[in-house]
Every structure is written in structure tokens, then in C-alpha cells.
PDB file of C-alpha atoms in Angstrom:
ATOM      1  CA  ARG A   1     137.721 171.323 113.116  1.00  0.00           C
ATOM      2  CA  VAL A   2     140.443 171.281 110.461  1.00  0.00           C
ATOM      3  CA  GLU A   3     142.080 174.478 109.209  1.00  0.00           C
ATOM      4  CA  PHE A   4     144.871 175.187 106.755  1.00  0.00           C
ATOM      5  CA  GLY A   5     146.540 178.545 106.268  1.00  0.00           C
ATOM      6  CA  GLY A   6     149.601 180.233 104.906  1.00  0.00           C
ATOM      7  CA  THR A   7     151.302 183.589 104.520  1.00  0.00           C
ATOM      8  CA  TRP A   8     153.219 184.766 101.468  1.00  0.00           C
ATOM      9  CA  ILE A   9     155.711 187.630 101.896  1.00  0.00           C
ATOM     10  CA  PRO A  10     157.142 188.552  98.485  1.00  0.00           C
ATOM     11  CA  ALA A  11     158.643 191.779  99.883  1.00  0.00           C
ATOM     12  CA  ASP A  12     159.229 193.468 103.236  1.00  0.00           C
ATOM     13  CA  ASN A  13     156.305 195.817 102.611  1.00  0.00           C
ATOM     14  CA  LEU A  14     153.750 193.277 101.298  1.00  0.00           C
ATOM     15  CA  PHE A  15     152.167 190.118 102.650  1.00  0.00           C
ATOM     16  CA  VAL A  16     149.194 187.953 101.734  1.00  0.00           C
ATOM     17  CA  ASN A  17     147.473 185.576 104.165  1.00  0.00           C
ATOM     18  CA  ALA A  18     144.888 182.900 103.370  1.00  0.00           C
ATOM     19  CA  THR A  19     143.059 180.318 105.494  1.00  0.00           C
ATOM     20  CA  VAL A  20     140.440 177.668 104.720  1.00  0.00           C
ATOM     21  CA  GLY A  21     138.727 175.330 107.143  1.00  0.00           C
ATOM     22  CA  LEU A  22     136.131 172.661 107.759  1.00  0.00           C
ATOM     23  CA  GLU A  23     134.085 172.376 110.941  1.00  0.00           C
ATOM     24  CA  ASN A  24     131.690 169.559 111.836  1.00  0.00           C
ATOM     25  CA  ARG A  25     129.303 169.390 114.793  1.00  0.00           C
ATOM     26  CA  ARG A  26     127.143 166.334 115.311  1.00  0.00           C
ATOM     27  CA  HIS A  27     124.640 165.054 117.834  1.00  0.00           C
ATOM     28  CA  MET A  28     123.484 161.497 117.247  1.00  0.00           C
ATOM     29  CA  LYS A  29     120.478 159.776 118.781  1.00  0.00           C
ATOM     30  CA  PHE A  30     121.534 157.292 121.419  1.00  0.00           C
ATOM     31  CA  PRO A  31     119.615 155.590 122.769  1.00  0.00           C
ATOM     32  CA  GLU A  32     116.981 156.163 120.097  1.00  0.00           C
ATOM     33  CA  THR A  33     114.047 156.259 122.498  1.00  0.00           C
ATOM     34  CA  LYS A  34     115.541 158.923 124.781  1.00  0.00           C
ATOM     35  CA  ALA A  35     117.290 161.238 122.367  1.00  0.00           C
ATOM     36  CA  ALA A  36     116.606 164.944 122.255  1.00  0.00           C
ATOM     37  CA  GLY A  37     117.302 165.937 118.664  1.00  0.00           C
ATOM     38  CA  ARG A  38     119.692 164.680 116.042  1.00  0.00           C
ATOM     39  CA  PHE A  39     121.660 167.181 114.003  1.00  0.00           C
ATOM     40  CA  ASP A  40     124.630 167.164 111.662  1.00  0.00           C
ATOM     41  CA  GLU A  41     126.228 170.537 110.911  1.00  0.00           C
ATOM     42  CA  ASN A  42     129.075 171.483 108.557  1.00  0.00           C
ATOM     43  CA  SER A  43     130.748 174.892 108.182  1.00  0.00           C
ATOM     44  CA  TYR A  44     133.248 175.990 105.563  1.00  0.00           C
ATOM     45  CA  PRO A  45     135.013 179.247 106.595  1.00  0.00           C
ATOM     46  CA  TRP A  46     137.763 180.813 104.508  1.00  0.00           C
ATOM     47  CA  SER A  47     139.518 184.181 104.423  1.00  0.00           C
ATOM     48  CA  LEU A  48     142.014 186.164 102.367  1.00  0.00           C
ATOM     49  CA  SER A  49     143.836 189.325 103.504  1.00  0.00           C
ATOM     50  CA  VAL A  50     146.456 191.640 101.996  1.00  0.00           C
ATOM     51  CA  TRP A  51     148.651 194.289 103.668  1.00  0.00           C
ATOM     52  CA  TYR A  52     150.781 196.752 101.700  1.00  0.00           C
ATOM     53  CA  VAL A  53     153.026 199.674 102.666  1.00  0.00           C
ATOM     54  CA  PRO A  54     154.120 201.707  99.607  1.00  0.00           C
ATOM     55  CA  ASN A  55     156.140 204.251 101.617  1.00  0.00           C
ATOM     56  CA  CYS A  56     156.753 205.530 105.143  1.00  0.00           C
ATOM     57  CA  LYS A  57     153.477 207.479 105.234  1.00  0.00           C
ATOM     58  CA  TRP A  58     150.830 205.121 103.789  1.00  0.00           C
ATOM     59  CA  THR A  59     149.554 201.649 104.690  1.00  0.00           C
ATOM     60  CA  PHE A  60     146.760 199.792 102.904  1.00  0.00           C
ATOM     61  CA  SER A  61     144.869 196.648 103.857  1.00  0.00           C
ATOM     62  CA  ALA A  62     142.085 194.580 102.332  1.00  0.00           C
ATOM     63  CA  GLY A  63     140.319 191.418 103.340  1.00  0.00           C
ATOM     64  CA  TYR A  64     137.567 189.083 102.234  1.00  0.00           C
ATOM     65  CA  ALA A  65     136.033 186.267 104.245  1.00  0.00           C
ATOM     66  CA  SER A  66     133.143 183.883 103.725  1.00  0.00           C
ATOM     67  CA  PHE A  67     131.384 181.795 106.366  1.00  0.00           C
ATOM     68  CA  SER A  68     128.890 179.150 105.240  1.00  0.00           C
ATOM     69  CA  ASP A  69     126.900 176.752 107.396  1.00  0.00           C
ATOM     70  CA  PHE A  70     124.742 173.728 106.552  1.00  0.00           C
ATOM     71  CA  LEU A  71     122.659 172.025 109.223  1.00  0.00           C
ATOM     72  CA  ASN A  72     120.330 169.021 109.029  1.00  0.00           C
ATOM     73  CA  GLN A  73     118.311 168.690 112.216  1.00  0.00           C
ATOM     74  CA  ASP A  74     115.369 166.649 113.442  1.00  0.00           C
ATOM     75  CA  ILE A  75     112.460 168.940 114.241  1.00  0.00           C
ATOM     76  CA  THR A  76     109.388 167.903 116.227  1.00  0.00           C
ATOM     77  CA  LEU A  77     106.150 169.882 115.881  1.00  0.00           C
ATOM     78  CA  GLY A  78     103.762 168.532 118.470  1.00  0.00           C
ATOM     79  CA  ASP A  79     101.981 165.255 117.887  1.00  0.00           C
ATOM     80  CA  ASN A  80      98.709 163.869 116.538  1.00  0.00           C
ATOM     81  CA  TYR A  81      97.073 163.458 119.937  1.00  0.00           C
ATOM     82  CA  GLU A  82      93.396 164.438 120.028  1.00  0.00           C
ATOM     83  CA  GLU A  83      91.510 164.872 123.298  1.00  0.00           C
ATOM     84  CA  GLY A  84      88.845 162.187 123.745  1.00  0.00           C
ATOM     85  CA  GLN A  85      89.950 160.108 120.768  1.00  0.00           C
ATOM     86  CA  VAL A  86      89.825 156.398 121.560  1.00  0.00           C
ATOM     87  CA  GLY A  87      93.315 154.902 121.731  1.00  0.00           C
ATOM     88  CA  SER A  88      95.052 158.243 121.340  1.00  0.00           C
ATOM     89  CA  THR A  89      98.004 158.750 123.691  1.00  0.00           C
ATOM     90  CA  PRO A  90      99.869 162.036 124.156  1.00  0.00           C
ATOM     91  CA  PHE A  91     103.341 162.070 122.548  1.00  0.00           C
ATOM     92  CA  ALA A  92     102.862 158.593 121.091  1.00  0.00           C
ATOM     93  CA  ASN A  93     103.097 159.724 117.464  1.00  0.00           C
ATOM     94  CA  PRO A  94     105.050 162.971 117.261  1.00  0.00           C
ATOM     95  CA  ILE A  95     105.199 164.906 114.010  1.00  0.00           C
ATOM     96  CA  LYS A  96     108.898 164.965 113.191  1.00  0.00           C
ATOM     97  CA  GLY A  97     111.368 165.007 110.349  1.00  0.00           C
ATOM     98  CA  ALA A  98     114.728 166.301 109.168  1.00  0.00           C
ATOM     99  CA  TRP A  99     114.851 169.970 108.176  1.00  0.00           C
ATOM    100  CA  ALA A 100     117.738 171.606 106.324  1.00  0.00           C
ATOM    101  CA  TYR A 101     119.129 174.976 107.445  1.00  0.00           C
ATOM    102  CA  GLN A 102     121.550 177.030 105.358  1.00  0.00           C
ATOM    103  CA  SER A 103     123.377 180.266 106.118  1.00  0.00           C
ATOM    104  CA  ARG A 104     126.189 182.293 104.645  1.00  0.00           C
ATOM    105  CA  ALA A 105     127.948 185.552 105.467  1.00  0.00           C
ATOM    106  CA  ASP A 106     130.408 187.382 103.222  1.00  0.00           C
ATOM    107  CA  VAL A 107     132.628 190.105 104.685  1.00  0.00           C
ATOM    108  CA  LEU A 108     134.657 192.633 102.693  1.00  0.00           C
ATOM    109  CA  THR A 109     136.971 195.151 104.392  1.00  0.00           C
ATOM    110  CA  LEU A 110     139.181 197.945 103.061  1.00  0.00           C
ATOM    111  CA  GLY A 111     141.437 200.122 105.190  1.00  0.00           C
ATOM    112  CA  ALA A 112     144.132 202.768 104.978  1.00  0.00           C
ATOM    113  CA  THR A 113     146.241 204.883 107.328  1.00  0.00           C
ATOM    114  CA  TYR A 114     148.215 208.027 106.590  1.00  0.00           C
ATOM    115  CA  ALA A 115     150.943 209.522 108.754  1.00  0.00           C
ATOM    116  CA  TYR A 116     150.238 213.216 108.231  1.00  0.00           C
ATOM    117  CA  THR A 117     153.076 214.218 110.555  1.00  0.00           C
ATOM    118  CA  GLU A 118     155.180 212.427 113.134  1.00  0.00           C
ATOM    119  CA  ARG A 119     152.426 213.125 115.678  1.00  0.00           C
ATOM    120  CA  VAL A 120     149.225 212.974 113.609  1.00  0.00           C
ATOM    121  CA  MET A 121     147.832 209.855 111.944  1.00  0.00           C
ATOM    122  CA  LEU A 122     144.639 209.631 109.873  1.00  0.00           C
ATOM    123  CA  SER A 123     142.792 206.356 109.293  1.00  0.00           C
ATOM    124  CA  ALA A 124     139.779 205.118 107.377  1.00  0.00           C
ATOM    125  CA  GLU A 125     138.106 201.722 107.123  1.00  0.00           C
ATOM    126  CA  ALA A 126     135.084 200.406 105.219  1.00  0.00           C
ATOM    127  CA  GLU A 127     133.319 197.123 105.921  1.00  0.00           C
ATOM    128  CA  TYR A 128     130.487 195.492 103.999  1.00  0.00           C
ATOM    129  CA  VAL A 129     128.691 192.362 105.208  1.00  0.00           C
ATOM    130  CA  THR A 130     125.941 190.415 103.490  1.00  0.00           C
ATOM    131  CA  GLY A 131     124.222 187.577 105.324  1.00  0.00           C
ATOM    132  CA  ILE A 132     121.626 185.008 104.266  1.00  0.00           C
ATOM    133  CA  ASP A 133     119.859 182.498 106.528  1.00  0.00           C
ATOM    134  CA  ARG A 134     117.012 180.181 105.520  1.00  0.00           C
ATOM    135  CA  PHE A 135     115.703 176.640 105.875  1.00  0.00           C
ATOM    136  CA  ASP A 136     113.935 174.072 103.724  1.00  0.00           C
ATOM    137  CA  GLU A 137     111.318 171.985 105.479  1.00  0.00           C
ATOM    138  CA  GLY A 138     111.313 168.261 104.799  1.00  0.00           C
ATOM    139  CA  VAL A 139     108.581 165.648 104.759  1.00  0.00           C
ATOM    140  CA  LEU A 140     107.352 165.167 108.309  1.00  0.00           C
ATOM    141  CA  ASP A 141     105.987 161.914 109.724  1.00  0.00           C
ATOM    142  CA  TYR A 142     102.457 162.259 111.078  1.00  0.00           C
ATOM    143  CA  GLY A 143     101.865 158.789 112.392  1.00  0.00           C
ATOM    144  CA  THR A 144     101.740 156.679 109.236  1.00  0.00           C
ATOM    145  CA  THR A 145     100.839 159.603 106.951  1.00  0.00           C
ATOM    146  CA  PRO A 146     103.607 161.875 105.610  1.00  0.00           C
ATOM    147  CA  VAL A 147     102.842 165.583 105.818  1.00  0.00           C
ATOM    148  CA  VAL A 148     104.371 168.227 103.538  1.00  0.00           C
ATOM    149  CA  PHE A 149     104.006 171.813 104.700  1.00  0.00           C
ATOM    150  CA  ASP A 150     103.299 174.798 102.497  1.00  0.00           C
ATOM    151  CA  PRO A 151     106.520 175.411 100.479  1.00  0.00           C
ATOM    152  CA  SER A 152     106.411 179.085 101.466  1.00  0.00           C
ATOM    153  CA  ILE A 153     106.927 178.299 105.160  1.00  0.00           C
ATOM    154  CA  GLY A 154     110.685 178.615 104.749  1.00  0.00           C
ATOM    155  CA  SER A 155     110.318 182.249 103.745  1.00  0.00           C
ATOM    156  CA  TYR A 156     109.029 183.141 107.210  1.00  0.00           C
ATOM    157  CA  SER A 157     112.441 182.413 108.730  1.00  0.00           C
ATOM    158  CA  ALA A 158     114.530 183.838 105.884  1.00  0.00           C
ATOM    159  CA  VAL A 159     117.111 186.431 106.893  1.00  0.00           C
ATOM    160  CA  VAL A 160     118.716 188.631 104.243  1.00  0.00           C
ATOM    161  CA  VAL A 161     120.770 191.397 105.853  1.00  0.00           C
ATOM    162  CA  ASN A 162     123.317 193.810 104.402  1.00  0.00           C
ATOM    163  CA  THR A 163     125.367 196.053 106.663  1.00  0.00           C
ATOM    164  CA  THR A 164     127.846 198.814 105.860  1.00  0.00           C
ATOM    165  CA  ARG A 165     130.257 200.329 108.360  1.00  0.00           C
ATOM    166  CA  LEU A 166     132.493 203.345 107.683  1.00  0.00           C
ATOM    167  CA  ASN A 167     135.110 204.304 110.267  1.00  0.00           C
ATOM    168  CA  VAL A 168     137.177 207.512 110.065  1.00  0.00           C
ATOM    169  CA  GLY A 169     139.750 208.320 112.733  1.00  0.00           C
ATOM    170  CA  LEU A 170     142.324 210.830 113.922  1.00  0.00           C
ATOM    171  CA  ASP A 171     145.171 209.977 116.324  1.00  0.00           C
ATOM    172  CA  TYR A 172     147.421 212.598 117.916  1.00  0.00           C
ATOM    173  CA  LEU A 173     150.577 211.785 119.862  1.00  0.00           C
ATOM    174  CA  PHE A 174     150.759 214.735 122.254  1.00  0.00           C
ATOM    175  CA  ALA A 175     153.409 213.281 124.560  1.00  0.00           C
ATOM    176  CA  PRO A 176     155.710 210.260 124.623  1.00  0.00           C
ATOM    177  CA  ARG A 177     153.557 207.134 124.984  1.00  0.00           C
ATOM    178  CA  MET A 178     150.379 209.261 125.303  1.00  0.00           C
ATOM    179  CA  ASN A 179     147.821 209.405 122.528  1.00  0.00           C
ATOM    180  CA  ALA A 180     144.487 211.139 121.955  1.00  0.00           C
ATOM    181  CA  TYR A 181     142.053 209.772 119.423  1.00  0.00           C
ATOM    182  CA  LEU A 182     138.779 210.677 117.753  1.00  0.00           C
ATOM    183  CA  ARG A 183     136.578 208.288 115.769  1.00  0.00           C
ATOM    184  CA  TYR A 184     133.464 208.715 113.661  1.00  0.00           C
ATOM    185  CA  VAL A 185     131.492 205.596 112.689  1.00  0.00           C
ATOM    186  CA  LEU A 186     128.609 205.376 110.231  1.00  0.00           C
ATOM    187  CA  PHE A 187     126.684 202.098 110.475  1.00  0.00           C
ATOM    188  CA  ASN A 188     123.878 201.184 108.070  1.00  0.00           C
ATOM    189  CA  TYR A 189     121.708 198.089 108.646  1.00  0.00           C
ATOM    190  CA  ASN A 190     119.437 196.898 105.835  1.00  0.00           C
ATOM    191  CA  ASP A 191     117.072 193.971 106.440  1.00  0.00           C
ATOM    192  CA  ALA A 192     115.606 192.974 103.070  1.00  0.00           C
ATOM    193  CA  THR A 193     112.939 190.693 104.597  1.00  0.00           C
ATOM    194  CA  GLN A 194     111.902 192.982 107.473  1.00  0.00           C
ATOM    195  CA  PRO A 195     112.141 196.603 106.229  1.00  0.00           C
ATOM    196  CA  PHE A 196     111.155 198.021 109.638  1.00  0.00           C
ATOM    197  CA  ASN A 197     114.497 196.692 110.953  1.00  0.00           C
ATOM    198  CA  THR A 198     116.445 198.889 108.553  1.00  0.00           C
ATOM    199  CA  GLY A 199     118.247 201.910 109.953  1.00  0.00           C
ATOM    200  CA  THR A 200     121.372 204.043 110.171  1.00  0.00           C
ATOM    201  CA  ALA A 201     123.474 204.941 113.224  1.00  0.00           C
ATOM    202  CA  HIS A 202     126.019 207.733 113.624  1.00  0.00           C
ATOM    203  CA  MET A 203     128.591 207.257 116.385  1.00  0.00           C
ATOM    204  CA  ILE A 204     131.419 209.423 117.727  1.00  0.00           C
ATOM    205  CA  LEU A 205     134.113 208.139 120.046  1.00  0.00           C
ATOM    206  CA  GLY A 206     136.947 210.058 121.636  1.00  0.00           C
ATOM    207  CA  GLY A 207     139.499 209.252 124.274  1.00  0.00           C
ATOM    208  CA  VAL A 208     143.048 209.235 125.564  1.00  0.00           C
ATOM    209  CA  SER A 209     145.370 206.287 125.968  1.00  0.00           C
ATOM    210  CA  ALA A 210     148.713 206.070 127.728  1.00  0.00           C
ATOM    211  CA  LEU A 211     151.393 203.441 128.160  1.00  0.00           C
ATOM    212  CA  PHE A 212     153.180 203.278 131.521  1.00  0.00           C
TER     213      PHE A 212
END
């Protein structure tokens, strides 16, 4: 894993942070006759965030991040063994080949806090995530005859999901180092490929925290 990042602070009330990386995971066949499954995977994450304080009451933040993943992996789907066939041996000629997986998630966040009084703080945050996951099947070896599956087979594993989260909060400092808080969260989950997975959740959280 290799990652580069930096922070730019043009003023005391503004900073910008950015990171970009490369991750590689690999499993090679060795020895060839006793390997489980070969795969070679590369990920390219990067992020950008901004924080700004215009005055003593307001703070604003924003961020964007993208996570992409590419995986080539050997897949085995049974073999060409047929019961009773002369000379046929189980697992002698497995159907196998390299399949390509791809996925990506993009995350956008926006947030703000407002100091209503010295004891009361209001906050709000919005988050939007879109995710895509799919694979392309390759040409599989079936003994000495290559087999190409129906091109639509990749659509059965496709994942296209969009989520939205809204978070609104109230914090009240009722004593030194003691705080009460109330949160309302709206979470919407939209699965474009499986509509029955789509739904909305409403959540309320309250509590007290203290520092001793």
C-alpha cells in the first residue's frame, strides 16, 4: 500500500486536506498443482476535505472520497466429469478461467455547526453514497473446448446502491464538562437492481455525556 497526502492551511480558519493511494493484493499459484485460486487486486482510493470557520459561531465542512477496486481472479465452476463415462475422472478437467470484478464507491459529505448560545450548539450533516459492483466473465476452459457464458450473467451479480443520510443534532451544556445531546437521523437506501431492498429508516438518539 502506498499513500500520499497533504494539508494546505492558507489561513487560521481554513484548511484543505487531500490523499491519494494505491493498494495491491495478490495471491499467486505456487505450486501450480496445489494452488487454491489466483487473484490480483488493485484499489485506488482518494479523498478531499475542506474545513472553514467564518466566525466564532459557524463551522462548515465538506468532503469527497472515491474508492475503486479491480480484481482478476481464477474461478472454478465444477468440472466436466460425467457419471459412467469411460475414462472420465472427477476433478480431472475443471472448468476454470480468469474473471474480472470491478467496484466503485463515491462518498460526498456536507456538514455545519452553529453555536446558538454558549451552552447550545446545533449541527447538521448530509451524506450521499453511490456504489457499483459488477463482474465480467471470461472465457472458461472446459477440457480442450473453451466455453463462453451468456453475456448477461454478469448482471445477476451487479450491485447499484445509492444511500442518503441526514443527521440533525442538538447539544446542550447544562453543567461544566456535562453535555446532553439529541440526534435525528434519516437514512434512505435505494437498490437499483433489487427494488425490494429499498427503504427508509428514521432514527432518534439521545443521551448524556460527562468528562471526569
